[in-house]
CSV table of C-alpha atoms and ligand atoms in Angstrom, one decimal:
chain,number,residue,atom,x,y,z
A,8,UNK,CA,27.5,16.0,30.1
A,9,UNK,CA,24.8,14.0,28.2
A,10,UNK,CA,23.3,11.1,30.0
A,11,UNK,CA,24.2,7.7,28.4
A,12,UNK,CA,21.2,5.6,27.3
A,13,UNK,CA,21.3,1.9,26.4
A,14,UNK,CA,19.3,0.5,23.5
A,15,UNK,CA,16.9,-0.9,26.0
A,16,UNK,CA,16.4,2.5,27.6
A,17,UNK,CA,15.9,4.1,24.2
A,18,UNK,CA,13.3,1.5,23.1
A,19,UNK,CA,11.5,2.2,26.4
A,20,UNK,CA,10.5,5.6,24.9
A,21,UNK,CA,7.7,3.5,23.4
A,22,UNK,CA,5.7,4.5,26.5
A,23,UNK,CA,5.5,8.0,25.0
A,24,UNK,CA,3.6,6.7,21.9
A,25,UNK,CA,0.2,6.4,23.5
A,26,UNK,CA,-1.7,7.0,20.3
A,27,UNK,CA,0.1,4.2,18.4
A,28,UNK,CA,-1.3,0.6,18.3
A,29,UNK,CA,2.2,-0.7,18.0
A,30,UNK,CA,4.5,1.6,20.1
A,31,UNK,CA,7.3,-0.9,20.7
A,32,UNK,CA,7.4,-2.0,17.1
A,33,UNK,CA,7.5,1.6,15.9
A,34,UNK,CA,10.5,2.3,18.2
A,35,UNK,CA,12.3,-0.8,17.0
A,36,UNK,CA,11.8,0.1,13.4
A,37,UNK,CA,13.0,3.7,13.9
A,38,UNK,CA,16.0,2.7,16.0
A,39,UNK,CA,16.9,0.0,13.5
A,40,UNK,CA,16.8,2.7,10.8
A,41,UNK,CA,19.1,5.1,12.6
A,42,UNK,CA,21.6,2.4,13.7
A,43,UNK,CA,21.6,0.6,10.4
A,44,UNK,CA,21.0,-2.7,12.3
A,45,UNK,CA,18.1,-5.2,12.2
A,46,UNK,CA,15.4,-5.4,14.9
A,47,UNK,CA,16.8,-8.7,16.1
A,48,UNK,CA,20.3,-7.3,16.4
A,49,UNK,CA,18.9,-4.5,18.6
A,50,UNK,CA,17.2,-7.0,20.9
A,51,UNK,CA,20.2,-9.1,21.3
A,52,UNK,CA,22.5,-6.1,22.0
A,53,UNK,CA,20.2,-4.1,24.1
A,54,UNK,CA,22.8,-3.2,26.8
A,55,UNK,CA,25.0,-1.3,24.3
A,56,UNK,CA,25.0,2.5,24.3
A,57,UNK,CA,24.6,4.0,20.8
A,58,UNK,CA,26.5,7.2,19.9
A,59,UNK,CA,24.9,10.5,20.8
A,60,UNK,CA,24.1,11.4,17.2
A,61,UNK,CA,22.1,8.1,16.9
A,62,UNK,CA,20.3,8.9,20.0
A,63,UNK,CA,19.4,12.4,19.0
A,64,UNK,CA,18.1,11.3,15.5
A,65,UNK,CA,16.1,8.6,17.2
A,66,UNK,CA,14.6,11.0,19.8
A,67,UNK,CA,13.6,13.3,16.9
A,68,UNK,CA,11.8,10.5,15.2
A,69,UNK,CA,9.9,9.6,18.4
A,70,UNK,CA,8.8,13.3,18.6
A,71,UNK,CA,7.5,13.1,15.1
A,72,UNK,CA,5.7,9.9,15.8
A,73,UNK,CA,4.1,11.5,18.9
A,74,UNK,CA,2.5,14.0,16.6
A,75,UNK,CA,0.7,11.2,14.8
A,76,UNK,CA,3.0,11.0,11.7
A,77,UNK,CA,3.1,7.4,10.4
A,78,UNK,CA,6.4,5.5,10.8
A,79,UNK,CA,6.6,4.9,7.1
A,80,UNK,CA,6.7,8.7,6.4
A,81,UNK,CA,9.3,9.2,9.2
A,82,UNK,CA,11.5,6.5,7.7
A,83,UNK,CA,10.7,7.4,4.1
A,84,UNK,CA,9.9,3.8,3.1
A,85,UNK,CA,7.6,0.9,3.6
A,86,UNK,CA,8.3,-2.8,3.0
A,87,UNK,CA,5.8,-4.5,0.6
A,88,UNK,CA,6.2,-8.1,-0.7
A,89,UNK,CA,9.9,-8.4,-1.4
A,90,UNK,CA,10.6,-4.7,-2.0
A,91,UNK,CA,11.4,-1.6,0.1
A,92,UNK,CA,9.3,1.2,-1.5
A,93,UNK,CA,10.0,4.9,-1.0
A,94,UNK,CA,6.9,6.8,0.3
A,95,UNK,CA,6.1,10.3,1.2
A,96,UNK,CA,3.0,12.2,2.3
A,97,UNK,CA,1.8,12.3,-1.4
A,98,UNK,CA,1.3,8.6,-1.5
A,99,UNK,CA,-0.9,6.1,0.4
A,100,UNK,CA,1.3,3.9,2.6
A,101,UNK,CA,1.1,0.3,1.1
A,102,UNK,CA,-0.9,-2.0,3.4
A,103,UNK,CA,-0.1,-5.6,4.1
A,104,UNK,CA,-3.7,-6.4,3.0
A,105,UNK,CA,-3.0,-5.2,-0.5
A,106,UNK,CA,-0.5,-8.1,-0.9
A,107,UNK,CA,-3.6,-10.2,-1.4
A,108,UNK,CA,-4.2,-8.4,-4.7
A,109,UNK,CA,-0.7,-9.3,-5.8
A,110,UNK,CA,-1.2,-13.0,-4.9
A,111,UNK,CA,-4.5,-13.1,-6.8
A,112,UNK,CA,-3.1,-11.4,-9.8
A,113,UNK,CA,-0.1,-13.8,-9.9
A,114,UNK,CA,-2.5,-16.8,-9.8
A,115,UNK,CA,-5.0,-15.4,-12.3
A,116,UNK,CA,-2.8,-15.2,-15.4
A,117,UNK,CA,-0.3,-17.6,-17.0
A,118,UNK,CA,3.4,-16.9,-17.3
A,119,UNK,CA,4.3,-15.3,-20.6
A,120,UNK,CA,3.1,-12.3,-22.5
A,121,UNK,CA,0.1,-10.5,-21.0
A,122,UNK,CA,-0.8,-6.9,-20.5
A,123,UNK,CA,-1.8,-5.8,-17.0
A,124,UNK,CA,-2.6,-2.4,-15.7
A,125,UNK,CA,-2.6,-1.1,-12.1
A,126,UNK,CA,-5.0,1.8,-11.9
A,127,UNK,CA,-4.1,4.5,-9.3
A,128,UNK,CA,-0.7,3.0,-8.5
A,129,UNK,CA,0.3,5.4,-5.7
A,130,UNK,CA,3.9,4.4,-4.7
A,131,UNK,CA,3.8,1.8,-7.5
A,132,UNK,CA,3.5,-1.1,-5.0
A,133,UNK,CA,1.2,-3.5,-7.0
A,134,UNK,CA,2.6,-2.7,-10.4
A,135,UNK,CA,6.3,-2.9,-9.3
A,136,UNK,CA,5.7,-6.2,-7.5
A,137,UNK,CA,3.9,-7.8,-10.5
A,138,UNK,CA,6.6,-6.5,-12.9
A,139,UNK,CA,9.4,-8.1,-10.8
A,140,UNK,CA,7.5,-11.4,-10.2
A,141,UNK,CA,6.5,-11.8,-13.8
A,142,UNK,CA,9.3,-10.4,-16.1
A,143,UNK,CA,7.4,-11.6,-19.2
A,144,UNK,CA,4.3,-9.6,-18.4
A,145,UNK,CA,3.9,-6.1,-19.7
A,146,UNK,CA,2.8,-3.8,-16.9
A,147,UNK,CA,1.2,-0.4,-17.1
A,148,UNK,CA,0.4,1.8,-14.1
A,149,UNK,CA,-1.2,5.3,-13.8
A,150,UNK,CA,-2.1,7.8,-11.2
A,151,UNK,CA,-3.8,11.2,-11.3
A,152,UNK,CA,-1.3,12.7,-8.9
A,153,UNK,CA,2.0,13.8,-10.4
A,154,UNK,CA,3.7,13.7,-6.9
A,155,UNK,CA,2.7,10.0,-6.6
A,156,UNK,CA,3.9,9.3,-10.1
A,157,UNK,CA,7.3,10.7,-9.3
A,158,UNK,CA,7.5,8.4,-6.3
A,159,UNK,CA,6.4,5.4,-8.3
A,160,UNK,CA,9.0,6.3,-11.0
A,161,UNK,CA,11.7,6.4,-8.3
A,162,UNK,CA,10.6,3.0,-7.0
A,163,UNK,CA,10.5,1.5,-10.5
A,164,UNK,CA,14.1,2.5,-11.4
A,165,UNK,CA,15.7,-0.3,-13.4
A,166,UNK,CA,12.4,-2.2,-14.0
A,167,UNK,CA,11.9,-2.3,-17.8
A,168,UNK,CA,8.6,-4.1,-18.1
A,169,UNK,CA,6.6,-1.3,-16.4
A,170,UNK,CA,5.3,1.8,-18.1
A,171,UNK,CA,4.0,4.6,-15.8
A,172,UNK,CA,1.8,7.4,-17.1
A,173,UNK,CA,-0.4,10.1,-15.7
A,174,UNK,CA,-4.1,9.5,-15.9
A,175,UNK,CA,-7.4,9.2,-14.1
A,176,UNK,CA,-8.6,5.6,-13.9
A,177,UNK,CA,-9.2,4.1,-17.3
A,178,UNK,CA,-9.1,7.4,-19.3
A,179,UNK,CA,-6.4,7.4,-21.9
A,180,UNK,CA,-6.2,3.6,-22.1
A,181,UNK,CA,-7.0,1.9,-25.4
A,182,UNK,CA,-10.2,0.0,-25.8
A,183,UNK,CA,-10.0,-3.8,-25.3
A,184,UNK,CA,-6.2,-3.6,-24.7
A,185,UNK,CA,-5.7,-5.3,-21.3
A,186,UNK,CA,-5.7,-8.9,-20.2
A,187,UNK,CA,-6.0,-7.9,-16.5
A,188,UNK,CA,-6.8,-4.8,-14.5
A,189,UNK,CA,-5.7,-4.6,-10.8
A,190,UNK,CA,-6.8,-1.7,-8.6
A,191,UNK,CA,-6.8,-0.5,-5.0
A,192,UNK,CA,-9.0,2.5,-5.3
A,193,UNK,CA,-10.0,4.9,-2.5
A,194,UNK,CA,-13.1,3.4,-0.9
A,195,UNK,CA,-13.7,5.0,2.5
A,196,UNK,CA,-16.9,7.0,3.1
A,197,UNK,CA,-16.4,10.7,3.5
A,198,UNK,CA,-17.9,10.7,7.0
A,199,UNK,CA,-16.3,7.4,8.2
A,200,UNK,CA,-14.8,7.9,11.7
A,201,UNK,CA,-11.8,5.7,10.7
A,202,UNK,CA,-10.5,8.7,8.7
A,203,UNK,CA,-9.5,10.4,12.0
A,204,UNK,CA,-6.6,7.9,12.3
A,205,UNK,CA,-5.5,8.4,8.7
A,206,UNK,CA,-5.1,12.1,8.6
A,207,UNK,CA,-1.5,12.1,7.5
A,208,UNK,CA,-2.3,10.3,4.2
A,209,UNK,CA,-3.7,12.0,1.1
A,210,UNK,CA,-7.5,12.0,1.2
A,211,UNK,CA,-7.6,11.5,-2.6
A,212,UNK,CA,-6.2,8.0,-2.0
A,213,UNK,CA,-8.6,7.1,0.7
A,214,UNK,CA,-12.0,8.8,0.4
A,215,UNK,CA,-14.6,8.2,-2.3
A,216,UNK,CA,-17.7,10.3,-1.9
A,217,UNK,CA,-20.5,9.7,0.6
A,218,UNK,CA,-20.9,6.0,-0.3
A,219,UNK,CA,-17.2,5.1,-0.5
A,220,UNK,CA,-18.1,3.6,-3.9
A,221,UNK,CA,-17.8,6.4,-6.3
A,222,UNK,CA,-14.4,5.4,-7.6
A,223,UNK,CA,-15.2,1.7,-7.5
A,224,UNK,CA,-18.1,2.4,-9.9
A,225,UNK,CA,-15.8,4.4,-12.3
A,226,UNK,CA,-13.2,1.6,-12.2
A,227,UNK,CA,-15.7,-1.2,-12.9
A,228,UNK,CA,-17.4,0.7,-15.8
A,229,UNK,CA,-14.1,1.8,-17.2
A,230,UNK,CA,-12.7,-1.7,-17.1
A,231,UNK,CA,-15.6,-3.0,-19.3
A,232,UNK,CA,-14.1,-0.7,-22.0
A,233,UNK,CA,-10.4,-1.4,-21.7
A,234,UNK,CA,-10.5,-5.1,-20.9
A,235,UNK,CA,-10.2,-7.8,-23.5
A,236,UNK,CA,-13.0,-10.4,-23.7
A,237,UNK,CA,-12.3,-13.0,-21.0
A,238,UNK,CA,-10.0,-10.5,-19.1
A,239,UNK,CA,-10.0,-10.3,-15.4
A,240,UNK,CA,-10.5,-7.5,-12.9
A,241,UNK,CA,-9.0,-7.7,-9.3
A,242,UNK,CA,-10.2,-5.0,-7.0
A,243,UNK,CA,-9.7,-4.1,-3.3
A,244,UNK,CA,-12.8,-2.9,-1.4
A,245,UNK,CA,-14.0,-1.9,2.1
A,246,UNK,CA,-14.9,-4.7,4.6
A,247,UNK,CA,-18.6,-3.8,4.3
A,248,UNK,CA,-18.8,-3.3,0.5
A,249,UNK,CA,-18.6,-6.9,-0.8
A,250,UNK,CA,-22.3,-7.2,-1.8
A,251,UNK,CA,-22.4,-3.8,-3.4
A,252,UNK,CA,-19.3,-4.4,-5.4
A,253,UNK,CA,-20.6,-7.8,-6.5
A,254,UNK,CA,-23.8,-6.2,-7.7
A,255,UNK,CA,-21.9,-3.6,-9.7
A,256,UNK,CA,-19.9,-6.4,-11.4
A,257,UNK,CA,-23.0,-8.3,-12.2
A,258,UNK,CA,-24.5,-5.2,-13.8
A,259,UNK,CA,-21.6,-5.2,-16.2
A,260,UNK,CA,-22.3,-8.9,-17.0
A,261,UNK,CA,-19.2,-10.2,-15.2
A,262,UNK,CA,-19.0,-14.0,-14.5
A,263,UNK,CA,-16.9,-16.2,-12.3
A,264,UNK,CA,-17.0,-13.6,-9.5
A,265,UNK,CA,-14.9,-14.8,-6.5
A,266,UNK,CA,-14.5,-13.0,-3.2
A,267,UNK,CA,-11.6,-13.1,-0.8
A,268,UNK,CA,-10.9,-12.1,2.8
A,269,UNK,CA,-7.7,-10.3,4.0
A,270,UNK,CA,-5.3,-11.4,6.8
A,271,UNK,CA,-7.7,-10.1,9.4
A,272,UNK,CA,-10.5,-12.3,7.9
A,273,UNK,CA,-12.3,-9.2,6.6
A,274,UNK,CA,-13.9,-9.1,3.1
A,275,UNK,CA,-11.3,-7.2,1.1
A,276,UNK,CA,-10.9,-8.3,-2.6
A,277,UNK,CA,-13.0,-9.4,-5.5
A,278,UNK,CA,-12.0,-11.1,-8.8
A,279,UNK,CA,-14.3,-11.1,-11.9
A,280,UNK,CA,-14.1,-12.1,-15.5
A,281,UNK,CA,-15.5,-9.8,-18.2
A,282,UNK,CA,-17.1,-11.6,-21.1
B,321,LIG,N1,-7.3,-0.1,3.3
B,321,LIG,C1,-7.0,1.3,3.7
B,321,LIG,C2,-7.5,1.6,5.1
B,321,LIG,O1,-8.7,1.3,5.4
B,321,LIG,C3,-7.6,2.3,2.8
B,321,LIG,C4,-7.0,2.2,1.4
B,321,LIG,C5,-7.9,2.5,0.4
B,321,LIG,O2,-8.9,3.3,0.5
B,321,LIG,N2,-7.7,1.9,-0.7
B,321,LIG,O3,-6.7,2.1,5.9
């Protein structure tokens, strides 16, 4: 006979997730998923005994998490802004810090017709959020990976002010056509030890040459060509890249350069106007 386990006992499997920074949260999210209940419901009913099939599914998820697979890939989704986005191992998992780019983009442009492109959209997080928040904007988003584009397309179902297309950064985008460019490029150095903790995610979405700035350079140069005069670039960057990115923007004659920290108070985003 199978031993009965209460919700509290199942959540206690968090002790097995030694390599996670957030073991209890991980277990709560996975058990919430398999039970179809919220985390707060689980905590207020933690003496209940879930059905065996729920328990087996949950234990399988804990085993996957023990191998280092991120919770978002195990669940198949990640919440970002107001949306739940499907993700798989072809896409970068949207980070809470990237919501800063959305906030800055929403503040930077007026309501009403304007053309905005999200370069390297991955799961579509930035473009989809902007399209939903500003239905009068015309959003474009590209990615060089067709697997990512398929995921973005799935997430964008029913959104009619967003056009997704395959492409590498600014290639294939018309000259002086965009009012705003938003981009979260890969920016981690190839030999950065932080990469050890990110092995499940696609390297193409994380790593950018020995300096970490290879793609940032391409995006800034390419933006000069596709942006309208007076248009704005909003770019995410590494915590130690602020000065280097600012210099690259100045080299392109940008003005009104503003810099922003993320929720952890680390330098994370930059906004600049192209003349
Ligand atoms: N911010 C991510 C991280 O450091 C990396 C994402 C990226 O390179 N754009 O985990």
